[in-house]
Amino acid sequence: MRGFGGPEVLRIEEVPTPEPGAEEVLLRVGACGVSYHDVVERNGTYRADMKLPVVLGYEIAGTVERVGARVTSVKPGDRVCCKVFHSCGRCRFCRNGMETACPERRAVHGGYAEYVVVPDEVLVELPDALDFATGCMLGPTVGVALNAVRDTAHVQLGDTVLISGASGGLGLPSIELAKAAGATVIALTRSTAKVQALRKAGADHVVVGGDGRDFSSEVMVLTDGAGVDVVIDNVGSMVFTACFKSWRWAGATCLSASC
Ligand SMILES: [Zn+2]
């Protein structure tokens, strides 16, 4: 990609295979997800860490092809997937499980290609049972949902959790993880066409809303007037007020985009 704009700015080009530095790894890309993050980087809305020309794509899984001189964590032939970004691993944020706040955090790019170089620190070994298409989305989506459900909201047995944007890449794993923690899940979606799929994914209840309409009275009916213990909001301002009104006294909220 050599400029910002619509999908037409993406071009197929032959470029040299990148060389890994001492603490970097060359991956043969097995699969790369297409995320909304890629869309806002492509159209120029999100420009942090963006330097043109760029190969987009950060939901990466693949096979280690070659490693830099100081890399000991992986070896050629290993199957791996990537975290969303590189962090230093040494600062007080990294040491406290808050790598998202690391001052040295650096975005991962380059998955829309046959080969990509990434820092060794971002790699996580992929079990044989998981294919690349599944593995590539674990860091950017399931990792964020895990952070929201387990580490930030501390969802536990008996909780009722409202999840907005429930059919999206963050919403679906949030449903599965909240169910695994023993919660009752209320999924919020804008489309009646998605109700069945959300029930199949584990949602106990589905509320169709999120288009600016106040859906909190439906949530209150579903919770016998108590409200939900936890809101995991993957949408933001369009649903925030109604989510807030769906809350029980002293509940928890978690904006997954900032987790
Ligand atoms: Zn750090």
CSV table of C-alpha atoms and ligand atoms in Angstrom, one decimal:
chain,number,residue,atom,x,y,z
A,1,MET,CA,0.0,0.0,0.0
A,2,ARG,CA,1.6,3.3,-1.1
A,3,GLY,CA,-1.2,5.7,-0.2
A,4,PHE,CA,-4.4,5.9,1.9
A,5,GLY,CA,-7.8,5.4,0.4
A,6,GLY,CA,-10.3,2.8,-0.7
A,7,PRO,CA,-9.6,-0.9,-1.4
A,8,GLU,CA,-8.1,0.2,-4.8
A,9,VAL,CA,-4.9,1.4,-2.9
A,10,LEU,CA,-4.1,-2.2,-2.2
A,11,ARG,CA,-1.9,-3.6,-5.0
A,12,ILE,CA,-0.1,-6.9,-5.6
A,13,GLU,CA,3.6,-6.3,-6.0
A,14,GLU,CA,6.8,-8.3,-6.0
A,15,VAL,CA,9.0,-7.1,-3.1
A,16,PRO,CA,12.2,-8.5,-1.7
A,17,THR,CA,11.8,-11.1,1.0
A,18,PRO,CA,12.5,-9.2,4.3
A,19,GLU,CA,15.6,-10.1,6.3
A,20,PRO,CA,15.2,-10.7,10.1
A,21,GLY,CA,17.3,-8.7,12.5
A,22,ALA,CA,19.1,-10.2,15.5
A,23,GLU,CA,15.9,-10.4,17.6
A,24,GLU,CA,13.4,-11.0,14.7
A,25,VAL,CA,11.9,-13.9,12.9
A,26,LEU,CA,11.1,-14.5,9.3
A,27,LEU,CA,7.7,-16.2,9.0
A,28,ARG,CA,6.1,-18.0,6.0
A,29,VAL,CA,2.5,-16.7,6.3
A,30,GLY,CA,0.0,-19.5,6.7
A,31,ALA,CA,-3.1,-17.3,7.1
A,32,CYS,CA,-3.8,-13.6,7.8
A,33,GLY,CA,-7.1,-12.2,9.0
A,34,VAL,CA,-8.7,-9.1,7.5
A,35,SER,CA,-9.8,-6.9,10.4
A,36,TYR,CA,-11.5,-3.6,10.8
A,37,HIS,CA,-8.1,-2.3,12.1
A,38,ASP,CA,-6.7,-3.0,8.6
A,39,VAL,CA,-9.6,-1.0,7.1
A,40,VAL,CA,-9.0,2.1,9.2
A,41,GLU,CA,-5.3,1.9,8.6
A,42,ARG,CA,-6.0,1.6,4.8
A,43,ASN,CA,-8.3,4.5,4.7
A,44,GLY,CA,-6.1,6.8,6.7
A,45,THR,CA,-8.3,7.1,9.8
A,46,TYR,CA,-5.7,5.4,12.1
A,47,ARG,CA,-2.2,6.5,11.4
A,48,ALA,CA,-0.3,5.6,14.6
A,49,ASP,CA,2.8,3.5,13.7
A,50,MET,CA,2.0,3.9,10.0
A,51,LYS,CA,4.8,4.6,7.5
A,52,LEU,CA,4.2,4.3,3.8
A,53,PRO,CA,4.7,2.2,1.8
A,54,VAL,CA,3.4,-0.6,4.1
A,55,VAL,CA,2.2,-4.2,3.8
A,56,LEU,CA,-0.9,-4.4,6.0
A,57,GLY,CA,-2.1,-7.3,8.0
A,58,TYR,CA,-1.5,-8.0,11.7
A,59,GLU,CA,-3.6,-11.1,12.3
A,60,ILE,CA,-0.8,-13.5,11.3
A,61,ALA,CA,-0.2,-17.2,11.8
A,62,GLY,CA,2.5,-19.2,9.9
A,63,THR,CA,5.7,-21.2,10.0
A,64,VAL,CA,9.1,-20.0,11.2
A,65,GLU,CA,11.4,-19.9,8.2
A,66,ARG,CA,14.5,-18.3,9.6
A,67,VAL,CA,15.5,-16.7,12.9
A,68,GLY,CA,17.8,-13.8,13.9
A,69,ALA,CA,21.1,-14.4,15.7
A,70,ARG,CA,19.8,-13.8,19.2
A,71,VAL,CA,16.5,-15.7,18.9
A,72,THR,CA,16.2,-18.8,21.1
A,73,SER,CA,12.4,-18.9,21.7
A,74,VAL,CA,11.5,-20.5,18.3
A,75,LYS,CA,13.2,-22.4,15.5
A,76,PRO,CA,12.6,-23.0,11.8
A,77,GLY,CA,9.6,-25.2,11.2
A,78,ASP,CA,7.7,-24.1,14.4
A,79,ARG,CA,4.0,-23.2,13.9
A,80,VAL,CA,3.2,-19.8,15.5
A,81,CYS,CA,0.7,-17.0,15.7
A,82,CYS,CA,1.2,-13.4,16.6
A,83,LYS,CA,0.3,-11.0,19.3
A,84,VAL,CA,-1.2,-7.7,18.1
A,85,PHE,CA,1.9,-5.6,18.9
A,86,HIS,CA,5.4,-5.8,20.2
A,87,SER,CA,6.1,-4.7,23.8
A,88,CYS,CA,9.3,-4.4,25.8
A,89,GLY,CA,8.6,-7.0,28.4
A,90,ARG,CA,10.6,-5.1,31.0
A,91,CYS,CA,8.7,-1.9,32.0
A,92,ARG,CA,6.3,-1.8,34.9
A,93,PHE,CA,3.3,-2.2,32.6
A,94,CYS,CA,4.6,-5.3,30.9
A,95,ARG,CA,5.6,-6.8,34.2
A,96,ASN,CA,2.0,-6.3,35.5
A,97,GLY,CA,0.2,-7.8,32.6
A,98,MET,CA,-0.6,-4.5,31.0
A,99,GLU,CA,1.5,-4.7,27.8
A,100,THR,CA,-1.1,-2.6,26.0
A,101,ALA,CA,0.2,0.4,28.0
A,102,CYS,CA,3.9,-0.3,27.3
A,103,PRO,CA,5.6,3.0,26.2
A,104,GLU,CA,7.7,1.0,23.7
A,105,ARG,CA,4.7,-0.8,22.1
A,106,ARG,CA,5.0,-1.2,18.4
A,107,ALA,CA,2.4,-2.4,15.9
A,108,VAL,CA,2.8,-5.6,13.9
A,109,HIS,CA,2.3,-5.3,10.1
A,110,GLY,CA,3.0,-7.3,7.0
A,111,GLY,CA,0.7,-10.3,7.0
A,112,TYR,CA,-0.7,-9.6,3.6
A,113,ALA,CA,2.3,-11.3,2.0
A,114,GLU,CA,4.0,-14.6,1.6
A,115,TYR,CA,6.8,-13.7,4.1
A,116,VAL,CA,6.8,-11.3,7.0
A,117,VAL,CA,9.5,-10.3,9.6
A,118,VAL,CA,8.2,-9.8,13.2
A,119,PRO,CA,10.0,-9.4,16.6
A,120,ASP,CA,10.5,-12.8,18.3
A,121,GLU,CA,8.7,-11.4,21.3
A,122,VAL,CA,5.3,-11.3,19.6
A,123,LEU,CA,5.2,-15.0,18.7
A,124,VAL,CA,3.2,-17.6,20.5
A,125,GLU,CA,3.5,-21.3,19.6
A,126,LEU,CA,0.4,-22.8,17.8
A,127,PRO,CA,-0.8,-26.2,18.9
A,128,ASP,CA,-1.0,-28.8,16.1
A,129,ALA,CA,-4.7,-29.1,16.6
A,130,LEU,CA,-5.3,-25.4,15.5
A,131,ASP,CA,-5.1,-24.6,11.8
A,132,PHE,CA,-3.6,-21.3,10.7
A,133,ALA,CA,-7.0,-19.7,9.9
A,134,THR,CA,-8.0,-20.2,13.5
A,135,GLY,CA,-4.6,-19.3,14.9
A,136,CYS,CA,-4.3,-16.0,13.1
A,137,MET,CA,-7.2,-14.5,15.0
A,138,LEU,CA,-6.3,-15.6,18.5
A,139,GLY,CA,-4.1,-12.6,19.5
A,140,PRO,CA,-6.1,-9.7,18.1
A,141,THR,CA,-9.6,-11.0,19.0
A,142,VAL,CA,-9.6,-13.8,21.5
A,143,GLY,CA,-6.7,-12.2,23.4
A,144,VAL,CA,-8.6,-9.0,23.8
A,145,ALA,CA,-11.8,-10.8,24.8
A,146,LEU,CA,-9.8,-12.8,27.4
A,147,ASN,CA,-8.4,-9.6,28.8
A,148,ALA,CA,-11.8,-8.1,29.0
A,149,VAL,CA,-13.7,-11.1,30.5
A,150,ARG,CA,-11.0,-12.5,32.8
A,151,ASP,CA,-8.6,-9.8,33.7
A,152,THR,CA,-10.6,-6.6,33.7
A,153,ALA,CA,-14.2,-7.6,34.4
A,154,HIS,CA,-13.3,-10.7,36.5
A,155,VAL,CA,-16.4,-12.5,35.2
A,156,GLN,CA,-17.4,-15.4,37.5
A,157,LEU,CA,-20.0,-18.0,38.1
A,158,GLY,CA,-23.5,-16.6,38.4
A,159,ASP,CA,-22.7,-13.2,36.8
A,160,THR,CA,-24.9,-11.9,34.0
A,161,VAL,CA,-22.9,-10.3,31.2
A,162,LEU,CA,-24.2,-8.0,28.5
A,163,ILE,CA,-22.0,-8.1,25.3
A,164,SER,CA,-22.5,-5.5,22.6
A,165,GLY,CA,-21.3,-6.0,19.1
A,166,ALA,CA,-21.8,-9.7,19.9
A,167,SER,CA,-21.5,-11.1,16.4
A,168,GLY,CA,-18.1,-9.4,15.7
A,169,GLY,CA,-14.6,-10.7,16.1
A,170,LEU,CA,-14.4,-9.5,19.7
A,171,GLY,CA,-18.1,-10.3,20.6
A,172,LEU,CA,-18.1,-14.0,19.7
A,173,PRO,CA,-15.0,-15.0,21.8
A,174,SER,CA,-16.4,-12.8,24.6
A,175,ILE,CA,-19.6,-14.9,24.6
A,176,GLU,CA,-17.6,-18.2,24.7
A,177,LEU,CA,-15.3,-17.0,27.4
A,178,ALA,CA,-18.1,-15.5,29.6
A,179,LYS,CA,-20.0,-18.8,29.2
A,180,ALA,CA,-16.9,-20.8,30.1
A,181,ALA,CA,-16.6,-18.6,33.3
A,182,GLY,CA,-20.1,-19.7,34.3
A,183,ALA,CA,-22.0,-16.5,33.4
A,184,THR,CA,-25.4,-15.9,31.8
A,185,VAL,CA,-24.9,-14.0,28.6
A,186,ILE,CA,-27.1,-11.4,27.0
A,187,ALA,CA,-25.9,-10.7,23.4
A,188,LEU,CA,-26.7,-7.4,21.7
A,189,THR,CA,-26.8,-7.3,17.9
A,190,ARG,CA,-28.3,-4.9,15.3
A,191,SER,CA,-29.5,-7.7,13.0
A,192,THR,CA,-32.4,-10.2,13.6
A,193,ALA,CA,-30.6,-12.4,11.0
A,194,LYS,CA,-27.8,-13.0,13.6
A,195,VAL,CA,-30.0,-14.1,16.5
A,196,GLN,CA,-29.8,-17.8,15.7
A,197,ALA,CA,-26.0,-17.7,15.2
A,198,LEU,CA,-25.6,-15.9,18.5
A,199,ARG,CA,-27.7,-18.5,20.3
A,200,LYS,CA,-25.6,-21.2,18.7
A,201,ALA,CA,-22.4,-19.4,19.9
A,202,GLY,CA,-23.7,-19.7,23.5
A,203,ALA,CA,-25.8,-16.6,24.2
A,204,ASP,CA,-28.6,-17.3,26.7
A,205,HIS,CA,-30.6,-14.3,25.4
A,206,VAL,CA,-30.3,-12.0,22.4
A,207,VAL,CA,-31.5,-8.4,22.3
A,208,VAL,CA,-31.8,-6.8,18.9
A,209,GLY,CA,-30.8,-3.1,19.3
A,210,GLY,CA,-27.7,-1.1,19.1
A,211,ASP,CA,-28.9,1.3,16.4
A,212,GLY,CA,-29.2,4.2,18.9
A,213,ARG,CA,-32.5,2.8,20.4
A,214,ASP,CA,-32.6,2.4,24.2
A,215,PHE,CA,-32.7,-1.4,24.8
A,216,SER,CA,-32.1,-1.2,28.5
A,217,SER,CA,-35.7,-2.0,29.4
A,218,GLU,CA,-35.4,-5.3,27.6
A,219,VAL,CA,-32.3,-6.1,29.5
A,220,MET,CA,-34.0,-5.2,32.8
A,221,VAL,CA,-36.9,-7.6,32.0
A,222,LEU,CA,-34.4,-10.4,31.2
A,223,THR,CA,-32.7,-9.8,34.6
A,224,ASP,CA,-35.9,-9.5,36.6
A,225,GLY,CA,-35.2,-5.8,37.1
A,226,ALA,CA,-31.7,-6.3,38.5
A,227,GLY,CA,-29.6,-5.3,35.6
A,228,VAL,CA,-26.4,-7.0,34.5
A,229,ASP,CA,-23.2,-7.5,36.5
A,230,VAL,CA,-20.9,-6.8,33.6
A,231,VAL,CA,-21.1,-4.9,30.3
A,232,ILE,CA,-18.5,-5.8,27.7
A,233,ASP,CA,-18.9,-3.0,25.1
A,234,ASN,CA,-17.4,-3.6,21.8
A,235,VAL,CA,-19.3,-0.8,20.1
A,236,GLY,CA,-18.9,2.5,22.0
A,237,SER,CA,-20.8,5.7,21.9
A,238,MET,CA,-23.9,4.4,19.9
A,239,VAL,CA,-24.8,2.0,22.7
A,240,PHE,CA,-23.0,3.5,25.7
A,241,THR,CA,-26.0,5.2,27.4
A,242,ALA,CA,-28.3,2.1,27.0
A,243,CYS,CA,-25.5,-0.2,28.3
A,244,PHE,CA,-25.0,2.1,31.3
A,245,LYS,CA,-28.7,2.0,32.1
A,246,SER,CA,-28.6,-1.9,31.8
A,247,TRP,CA,-26.1,-2.1,34.6
A,248,ARG,CA,-26.9,-3.2,38.1
A,249,TRP,CA,-25.8,-1.2,41.1
A,250,ALA,CA,-21.9,-1.5,41.4
A,251,GLY,CA,-21.5,-3.5,38.2
A,252,ALA,CA,-18.5,-3.5,36.0
A,253,THR,CA,-17.9,-2.3,32.5
A,254,CYS,CA,-15.2,-3.0,30.1
A,255,LEU,CA,-14.6,-1.2,26.8
A,256,SER,CA,-12.8,-3.9,25.0
A,257,ALA,CA,-11.2,-1.6,22.5
A,258,SER,CA,-9.1,-0.2,25.4
A,259,CYS,CA,-8.4,-3.5,27.2
B,1,ZN,ZN,6.9,-2.5,28.3
